[in-house]
Amino acid sequence: MRLIVGRIGKPHGLRGEVTVEVRTDEPEARFAPGSVLSTEPGAAPPANPAPGPGVPFRVPAELTVESARWHQGRMLVVFEGILERDVAEALRGTLIGVDSAGVAPPEDPEEFHDHQLVGLAVVTPGGEPLGEVARIDHAPASDLLVLRRPEGRTALIPFVKAIVLEVDVAGGRVVVDPPAGLFDL
């Protein structure tokens, strides 16, 4: 599974440096020099050495981080082979990610990466199936499990200890004790 770690923004300066909208809790690890990041699907044709008259630049399937630094609260990144502002501009809006297989699980047993939860069965303490985790929404008050119900509807379950009793990644299930009316909304 591909995990999005950032989105390339506007160029910074003249030598190919770009701003990156960071979408990871570990930017220093994801944007370390030498890190290889995949680009958004559909942008996979190989890059031309440099755009020229009549030769459009194509976003490469992977970008390798040459350097990264923080500047005024923004991540600035230089990717290998991106040496000019025009080429950097062509990258604007590109989503960059990593393969979840290369992401180590959190050290805290009470912490989970989103990709570990997606696809898990959601059941009550008595074992009654409620659905499957479709995705995780990160809301201001708490994270929300987006549940795909058996009848095809979706439901939101606050990811709080009072409701989510157990997360068994190895067993492929999440045990929840939903308050009355939670699925009636």
PDB file of C-alpha atoms in Angstrom:
ATOM      1  CA  MET A   1       0.000   0.000   0.000  1.00  0.00           C
ATOM      2  CA  ARG A   2       1.286   3.443  -0.897  1.00  0.00           C
ATOM      3  CA  LEU A   3       1.401   6.025   1.884  1.00  0.00           C
ATOM      4  CA  ILE A   4       1.326   9.700   0.942  1.00  0.00           C
ATOM      5  CA  VAL A   5       4.039  11.607   2.835  1.00  0.00           C
ATOM      6  CA  GLY A   6       3.764  14.964   1.099  1.00  0.00           C
ATOM      7  CA  ARG A   7       2.666  17.148  -1.773  1.00  0.00           C
ATOM      8  CA  ILE A   8       5.140  19.212  -3.761  1.00  0.00           C
ATOM      9  CA  GLY A   9       4.380  22.909  -3.726  1.00  0.00           C
ATOM     10  CA  LYS A  10       5.937  25.897  -5.439  1.00  0.00           C
ATOM     11  CA  PRO A  11       9.625  26.277  -6.273  1.00  0.00           C
ATOM     12  CA  HIS A  12      11.861  28.119  -3.839  1.00  0.00           C
ATOM     13  CA  GLY A  13      14.714  29.983  -5.484  1.00  0.00           C
ATOM     14  CA  LEU A  14      16.278  29.276  -8.859  1.00  0.00           C
ATOM     15  CA  ARG A  15      18.125  25.983  -8.345  1.00  0.00           C
ATOM     16  CA  GLY A  16      15.276  23.446  -8.187  1.00  0.00           C
ATOM     17  CA  GLU A  17      14.416  23.557  -4.503  1.00  0.00           C
ATOM     18  CA  VAL A  18      10.683  23.071  -3.799  1.00  0.00           C
ATOM     19  CA  THR A  19       8.358  23.522  -0.862  1.00  0.00           C
ATOM     20  CA  VAL A  20       6.670  20.351   0.387  1.00  0.00           C
ATOM     21  CA  GLU A  21       3.371  20.163   2.234  1.00  0.00           C
ATOM     22  CA  VAL A  22       4.341  17.480   4.757  1.00  0.00           C
ATOM     23  CA  ARG A  23       1.799  14.723   5.426  1.00  0.00           C
ATOM     24  CA  THR A  24       3.793  12.474   7.736  1.00  0.00           C
ATOM     25  CA  ASP A  25       4.616  12.371  11.428  1.00  0.00           C
ATOM     26  CA  GLU A  26       8.243  11.577  10.615  1.00  0.00           C
ATOM     27  CA  PRO A  27       9.412  14.177   8.076  1.00  0.00           C
ATOM     28  CA  GLU A  28      13.085  13.898   9.074  1.00  0.00           C
ATOM     29  CA  ALA A  29      13.037  10.166   8.284  1.00  0.00           C
ATOM     30  CA  ARG A  30      10.931  10.370   5.109  1.00  0.00           C
ATOM     31  CA  PHE A  31      12.872  13.297   3.612  1.00  0.00           C
ATOM     32  CA  ALA A  32      16.374  12.209   4.669  1.00  0.00           C
ATOM     33  CA  PRO A  33      18.999  12.532   1.919  1.00  0.00           C
ATOM     34  CA  GLY A  34      18.944   9.421  -0.244  1.00  0.00           C
ATOM     35  CA  SER A  35      15.282   8.610   0.463  1.00  0.00           C
ATOM     36  CA  VAL A  36      13.427   7.442  -2.637  1.00  0.00           C
ATOM     37  CA  LEU A  37       9.825   8.630  -2.899  1.00  0.00           C
ATOM     38  CA  SER A  38       7.266   7.425  -5.434  1.00  0.00           C
ATOM     39  CA  THR A  39       5.166   9.963  -7.297  1.00  0.00           C
ATOM     40  CA  GLU A  40       1.431  10.022  -7.903  1.00  0.00           C
ATOM     41  CA  PRO A  41      -0.024   7.306 -10.158  1.00  0.00           C
ATOM     42  CA  GLY A  42      -0.284   8.265 -13.790  1.00  0.00           C
ATOM     43  CA  ALA A  43       2.839  10.400 -13.610  1.00  0.00           C
ATOM     44  CA  ALA A  44       5.181   7.507 -14.248  1.00  0.00           C
ATOM     45  CA  PRO A  45       6.789   8.146 -17.680  1.00  0.00           C
ATOM     46  CA  PRO A  46      10.541   8.690 -17.334  1.00  0.00           C
ATOM     47  CA  ALA A  47      11.736  12.245 -16.969  1.00  0.00           C
ATOM     48  CA  ASN A  48      13.415  14.048 -19.810  1.00  0.00           C
ATOM     49  CA  PRO A  49      16.848  15.365 -18.825  1.00  0.00           C
ATOM     50  CA  ALA A  50      15.487  18.886 -19.028  1.00  0.00           C
ATOM     51  CA  PRO A  51      12.505  20.455 -20.708  1.00  0.00           C
ATOM     52  CA  GLY A  52      13.364  22.298 -23.858  1.00  0.00           C
ATOM     53  CA  PRO A  53      11.472  23.903 -26.678  1.00  0.00           C
ATOM     54  CA  GLY A  54       8.697  21.490 -27.619  1.00  0.00           C
ATOM     55  CA  VAL A  55       9.887  18.850 -25.136  1.00  0.00           C
ATOM     56  CA  PRO A  56       7.508  18.630 -22.164  1.00  0.00           C
ATOM     57  CA  PHE A  57       8.832  17.582 -18.778  1.00  0.00           C
ATOM     58  CA  ARG A  58       7.297  14.419 -17.375  1.00  0.00           C
ATOM     59  CA  VAL A  59       7.267  13.686 -13.666  1.00  0.00           C
ATOM     60  CA  PRO A  60       9.464  10.652 -12.954  1.00  0.00           C
ATOM     61  CA  ALA A  61       8.019   7.579 -11.188  1.00  0.00           C
ATOM     62  CA  GLU A  62      10.440   8.141  -8.302  1.00  0.00           C
ATOM     63  CA  LEU A  63      12.279  11.097  -6.841  1.00  0.00           C
ATOM     64  CA  THR A  64      15.395  10.813  -4.693  1.00  0.00           C
ATOM     65  CA  VAL A  65      15.906  13.363  -1.931  1.00  0.00           C
ATOM     66  CA  GLU A  66      19.211  15.184  -2.286  1.00  0.00           C
ATOM     67  CA  SER A  67      18.692  17.523   0.660  1.00  0.00           C
ATOM     68  CA  ALA A  68      15.909  18.797   2.899  1.00  0.00           C
ATOM     69  CA  ARG A  69      15.661  21.584   5.430  1.00  0.00           C
ATOM     70  CA  TRP A  70      13.132  23.577   7.360  1.00  0.00           C
ATOM     71  CA  HIS A  71      12.732  27.249   6.471  1.00  0.00           C
ATOM     72  CA  GLN A  72      10.170  29.463   8.211  1.00  0.00           C
ATOM     73  CA  GLY A  73       8.039  26.470   9.160  1.00  0.00           C
ATOM     74  CA  ARG A  74       8.117  24.914   5.679  1.00  0.00           C
ATOM     75  CA  MET A  75       9.979  21.884   4.414  1.00  0.00           C
ATOM     76  CA  LEU A  76      12.252  22.725   1.474  1.00  0.00           C
ATOM     77  CA  VAL A  77      13.529  19.779  -0.569  1.00  0.00           C
ATOM     78  CA  VAL A  78      15.982  19.353  -3.416  1.00  0.00           C
ATOM     79  CA  PHE A  79      15.471  16.209  -5.517  1.00  0.00           C
ATOM     80  CA  GLU A  80      18.329  14.680  -7.501  1.00  0.00           C
ATOM     81  CA  GLY A  81      18.286  15.816 -11.121  1.00  0.00           C
ATOM     82  CA  ILE A  82      15.906  18.733 -10.512  1.00  0.00           C
ATOM     83  CA  LEU A  83      18.303  21.631 -11.018  1.00  0.00           C
ATOM     84  CA  GLU A  84      16.193  24.446 -12.421  1.00  0.00           C
ATOM     85  CA  ARG A  85      13.181  26.433 -11.335  1.00  0.00           C
ATOM     86  CA  ASP A  86      11.190  25.553 -14.482  1.00  0.00           C
ATOM     87  CA  VAL A  87      11.623  21.827 -13.842  1.00  0.00           C
ATOM     88  CA  ALA A  88      10.746  22.298 -10.162  1.00  0.00           C
ATOM     89  CA  GLU A  89       7.603  24.189 -11.228  1.00  0.00           C
ATOM     90  CA  ALA A  90       6.544  21.175 -13.322  1.00  0.00           C
ATOM     91  CA  LEU A  91       6.522  19.077 -10.134  1.00  0.00           C
ATOM     92  CA  ARG A  92       4.013  21.353  -8.386  1.00  0.00           C
ATOM     93  CA  GLY A  93       1.016  19.423  -7.051  1.00  0.00           C
ATOM     94  CA  THR A  94       2.709  16.025  -7.309  1.00  0.00           C
ATOM     95  CA  LEU A  95       1.871  13.675  -4.440  1.00  0.00           C
ATOM     96  CA  ILE A  96       4.877  11.801  -3.095  1.00  0.00           C
ATOM     97  CA  GLY A  97       4.778   8.623  -1.056  1.00  0.00           C
ATOM     98  CA  VAL A  98       6.440   5.513   0.262  1.00  0.00           C
ATOM     99  CA  ASP A  99       5.520   1.830   0.242  1.00  0.00           C
ATOM    100  CA  SER A 100       3.938   0.821   3.567  1.00  0.00           C
ATOM    101  CA  ALA A 101       6.058  -2.365   3.581  1.00  0.00           C
ATOM    102  CA  GLY A 102       9.096  -0.181   4.294  1.00  0.00           C
ATOM    103  CA  VAL A 103       7.479   1.614   7.240  1.00  0.00           C
ATOM    104  CA  ALA A 104       8.341   0.193  10.644  1.00  0.00           C
ATOM    105  CA  PRO A 105       5.428  -0.257  13.057  1.00  0.00           C
ATOM    106  CA  PRO A 106       5.241   2.240  15.929  1.00  0.00           C
ATOM    107  CA  GLU A 107       7.118   1.306  19.095  1.00  0.00           C
ATOM    108  CA  ASP A 108       4.122   2.173  21.294  1.00  0.00           C
ATOM    109  CA  PRO A 109       1.636  -0.756  21.288  1.00  0.00           C
ATOM    110  CA  GLU A 110      -1.228   1.752  21.640  1.00  0.00           C
ATOM    111  CA  GLU A 111      -0.241   3.568  18.429  1.00  0.00           C
ATOM    112  CA  PHE A 112      -1.043   2.499  14.857  1.00  0.00           C
ATOM    113  CA  HIS A 113      -0.372   3.663  11.322  1.00  0.00           C
ATOM    114  CA  ASP A 114      -3.527   4.205   9.269  1.00  0.00           C
ATOM    115  CA  HIS A 115      -2.590   1.477   6.793  1.00  0.00           C
ATOM    116  CA  GLN A 116      -2.459  -1.070   9.640  1.00  0.00           C
ATOM    117  CA  LEU A 117      -6.132  -0.447  10.453  1.00  0.00           C
ATOM    118  CA  VAL A 118      -7.654  -0.245   6.970  1.00  0.00           C
ATOM    119  CA  GLY A 119      -9.359  -3.534   6.111  1.00  0.00           C
ATOM    120  CA  LEU A 120      -9.703  -4.790   9.691  1.00  0.00           C
ATOM    121  CA  ALA A 121     -13.052  -6.292  10.697  1.00  0.00           C
ATOM    122  CA  VAL A 122     -14.963  -4.289  13.306  1.00  0.00           C
ATOM    123  CA  VAL A 123     -16.896  -6.333  15.867  1.00  0.00           C
ATOM    124  CA  THR A 124     -18.723  -5.806  19.167  1.00  0.00           C
ATOM    125  CA  PRO A 125     -17.374  -7.325  22.409  1.00  0.00           C
ATOM    126  CA  GLY A 126     -19.819 -10.194  21.786  1.00  0.00           C
ATOM    127  CA  GLY A 127     -18.354 -10.827  18.316  1.00  0.00           C
ATOM    128  CA  GLU A 128     -21.226  -9.308  16.278  1.00  0.00           C
ATOM    129  CA  PRO A 129     -19.804  -8.024  12.966  1.00  0.00           C
ATOM    130  CA  LEU A 130     -20.336  -4.309  12.402  1.00  0.00           C
ATOM    131  CA  GLY A 131     -18.320  -3.822   9.202  1.00  0.00           C
ATOM    132  CA  GLU A 132     -14.791  -3.091   8.033  1.00  0.00           C
ATOM    133  CA  VAL A 133     -12.438  -0.132   8.502  1.00  0.00           C
ATOM    134  CA  ALA A 134     -12.461   1.751   5.175  1.00  0.00           C
ATOM    135  CA  ARG A 135     -10.129   4.588   6.202  1.00  0.00           C
ATOM    136  CA  ILE A 136      -9.114   6.839   9.075  1.00  0.00           C
ATOM    137  CA  ASP A 137     -10.195  10.480   9.202  1.00  0.00           C
ATOM    138  CA  HIS A 138      -8.058  12.770  11.340  1.00  0.00           C
ATOM    139  CA  ALA A 139     -10.496  15.220  12.917  1.00  0.00           C
ATOM    140  CA  PRO A 140      -9.553  17.992  15.383  1.00  0.00           C
ATOM    141  CA  ALA A 141     -11.217  16.344  18.401  1.00  0.00           C
ATOM    142  CA  SER A 142     -10.156  12.738  17.726  1.00  0.00           C
ATOM    143  CA  ASP A 143      -9.355  10.358  14.929  1.00  0.00           C
ATOM    144  CA  LEU A 144     -12.367   8.626  13.384  1.00  0.00           C
ATOM    145  CA  LEU A 145     -12.623   5.084  12.077  1.00  0.00           C
ATOM    146  CA  VAL A 146     -14.656   5.230   8.879  1.00  0.00           C
ATOM    147  CA  LEU A 147     -16.608   2.002   8.971  1.00  0.00           C
ATOM    148  CA  ARG A 148     -17.993   0.357   5.833  1.00  0.00           C
ATOM    149  CA  ARG A 149     -21.215  -1.258   7.097  1.00  0.00           C
ATOM    150  CA  PRO A 150     -22.462  -4.594   5.663  1.00  0.00           C
ATOM    151  CA  GLU A 151     -25.429  -2.837   4.002  1.00  0.00           C
ATOM    152  CA  GLY A 152     -23.013  -0.537   2.137  1.00  0.00           C
ATOM    153  CA  ARG A 153     -23.441   2.613   4.246  1.00  0.00           C
ATOM    154  CA  THR A 154     -20.605   4.229   6.137  1.00  0.00           C
ATOM    155  CA  ALA A 155     -20.449   5.130   9.798  1.00  0.00           C
ATOM    156  CA  LEU A 156     -17.973   7.090  11.887  1.00  0.00           C
ATOM    157  CA  ILE A 157     -16.570   5.696  15.127  1.00  0.00           C
ATOM    158  CA  PRO A 158     -14.504   7.994  17.359  1.00  0.00           C
ATOM    159  CA  PHE A 159     -11.125   6.335  17.946  1.00  0.00           C
ATOM    160  CA  VAL A 160     -11.189   6.773  21.730  1.00  0.00           C
ATOM    161  CA  LYS A 161     -10.567   4.231  24.512  1.00  0.00           C
ATOM    162  CA  ALA A 162     -14.162   4.483  25.769  1.00  0.00           C
ATOM    163  CA  ILE A 163     -15.436   3.075  22.447  1.00  0.00           C
ATOM    164  CA  VAL A 164     -12.496   1.248  20.831  1.00  0.00           C
ATOM    165  CA  LEU A 165     -11.730  -1.499  23.347  1.00  0.00           C
ATOM    166  CA  GLU A 166      -9.138  -3.498  21.435  1.00  0.00           C
ATOM    167  CA  VAL A 167      -7.132  -3.302  18.230  1.00  0.00           C
ATOM    168  CA  ASP A 168      -5.790  -6.707  17.180  1.00  0.00           C
ATOM    169  CA  VAL A 169      -3.828  -6.076  13.989  1.00  0.00           C
ATOM    170  CA  ALA A 170      -2.460  -9.641  13.892  1.00  0.00           C
ATOM    171  CA  GLY A 171      -5.962 -11.052  14.417  1.00  0.00           C
ATOM    172  CA  GLY A 172      -7.440  -8.695  11.820  1.00  0.00           C
ATOM    173  CA  ARG A 173     -10.074  -7.096  14.038  1.00  0.00           C
ATOM    174  CA  VAL A 174     -11.072  -4.048  16.045  1.00  0.00           C
ATOM    175  CA  VAL A 175     -13.398  -4.542  19.014  1.00  0.00           C
ATOM    176  CA  VAL A 176     -15.703  -1.598  19.669  1.00  0.00           C
ATOM    177  CA  ASP A 177     -18.479  -0.914  22.156  1.00  0.00           C
ATOM    178  CA  PRO A 178     -20.545   1.697  20.310  1.00  0.00           C
ATOM    179  CA  PRO A 179     -22.918   3.862  22.342  1.00  0.00           C
ATOM    180  CA  ALA A 180     -26.599   3.469  21.561  1.00  0.00           C
ATOM    181  CA  GLY A 181     -27.606   5.402  18.456  1.00  0.00           C
ATOM    182  CA  LEU A 182     -24.086   5.820  17.034  1.00  0.00           C
ATOM    183  CA  PHE A 183     -25.043   4.110  13.774  1.00  0.00           C
ATOM    184  CA  ASP A 184     -28.416   5.877  13.531  1.00  0.00           C
ATOM    185  CA  LEU A 185     -26.867   9.207  12.541  1.00  0.00           C
TER     186      LEU A 185
END
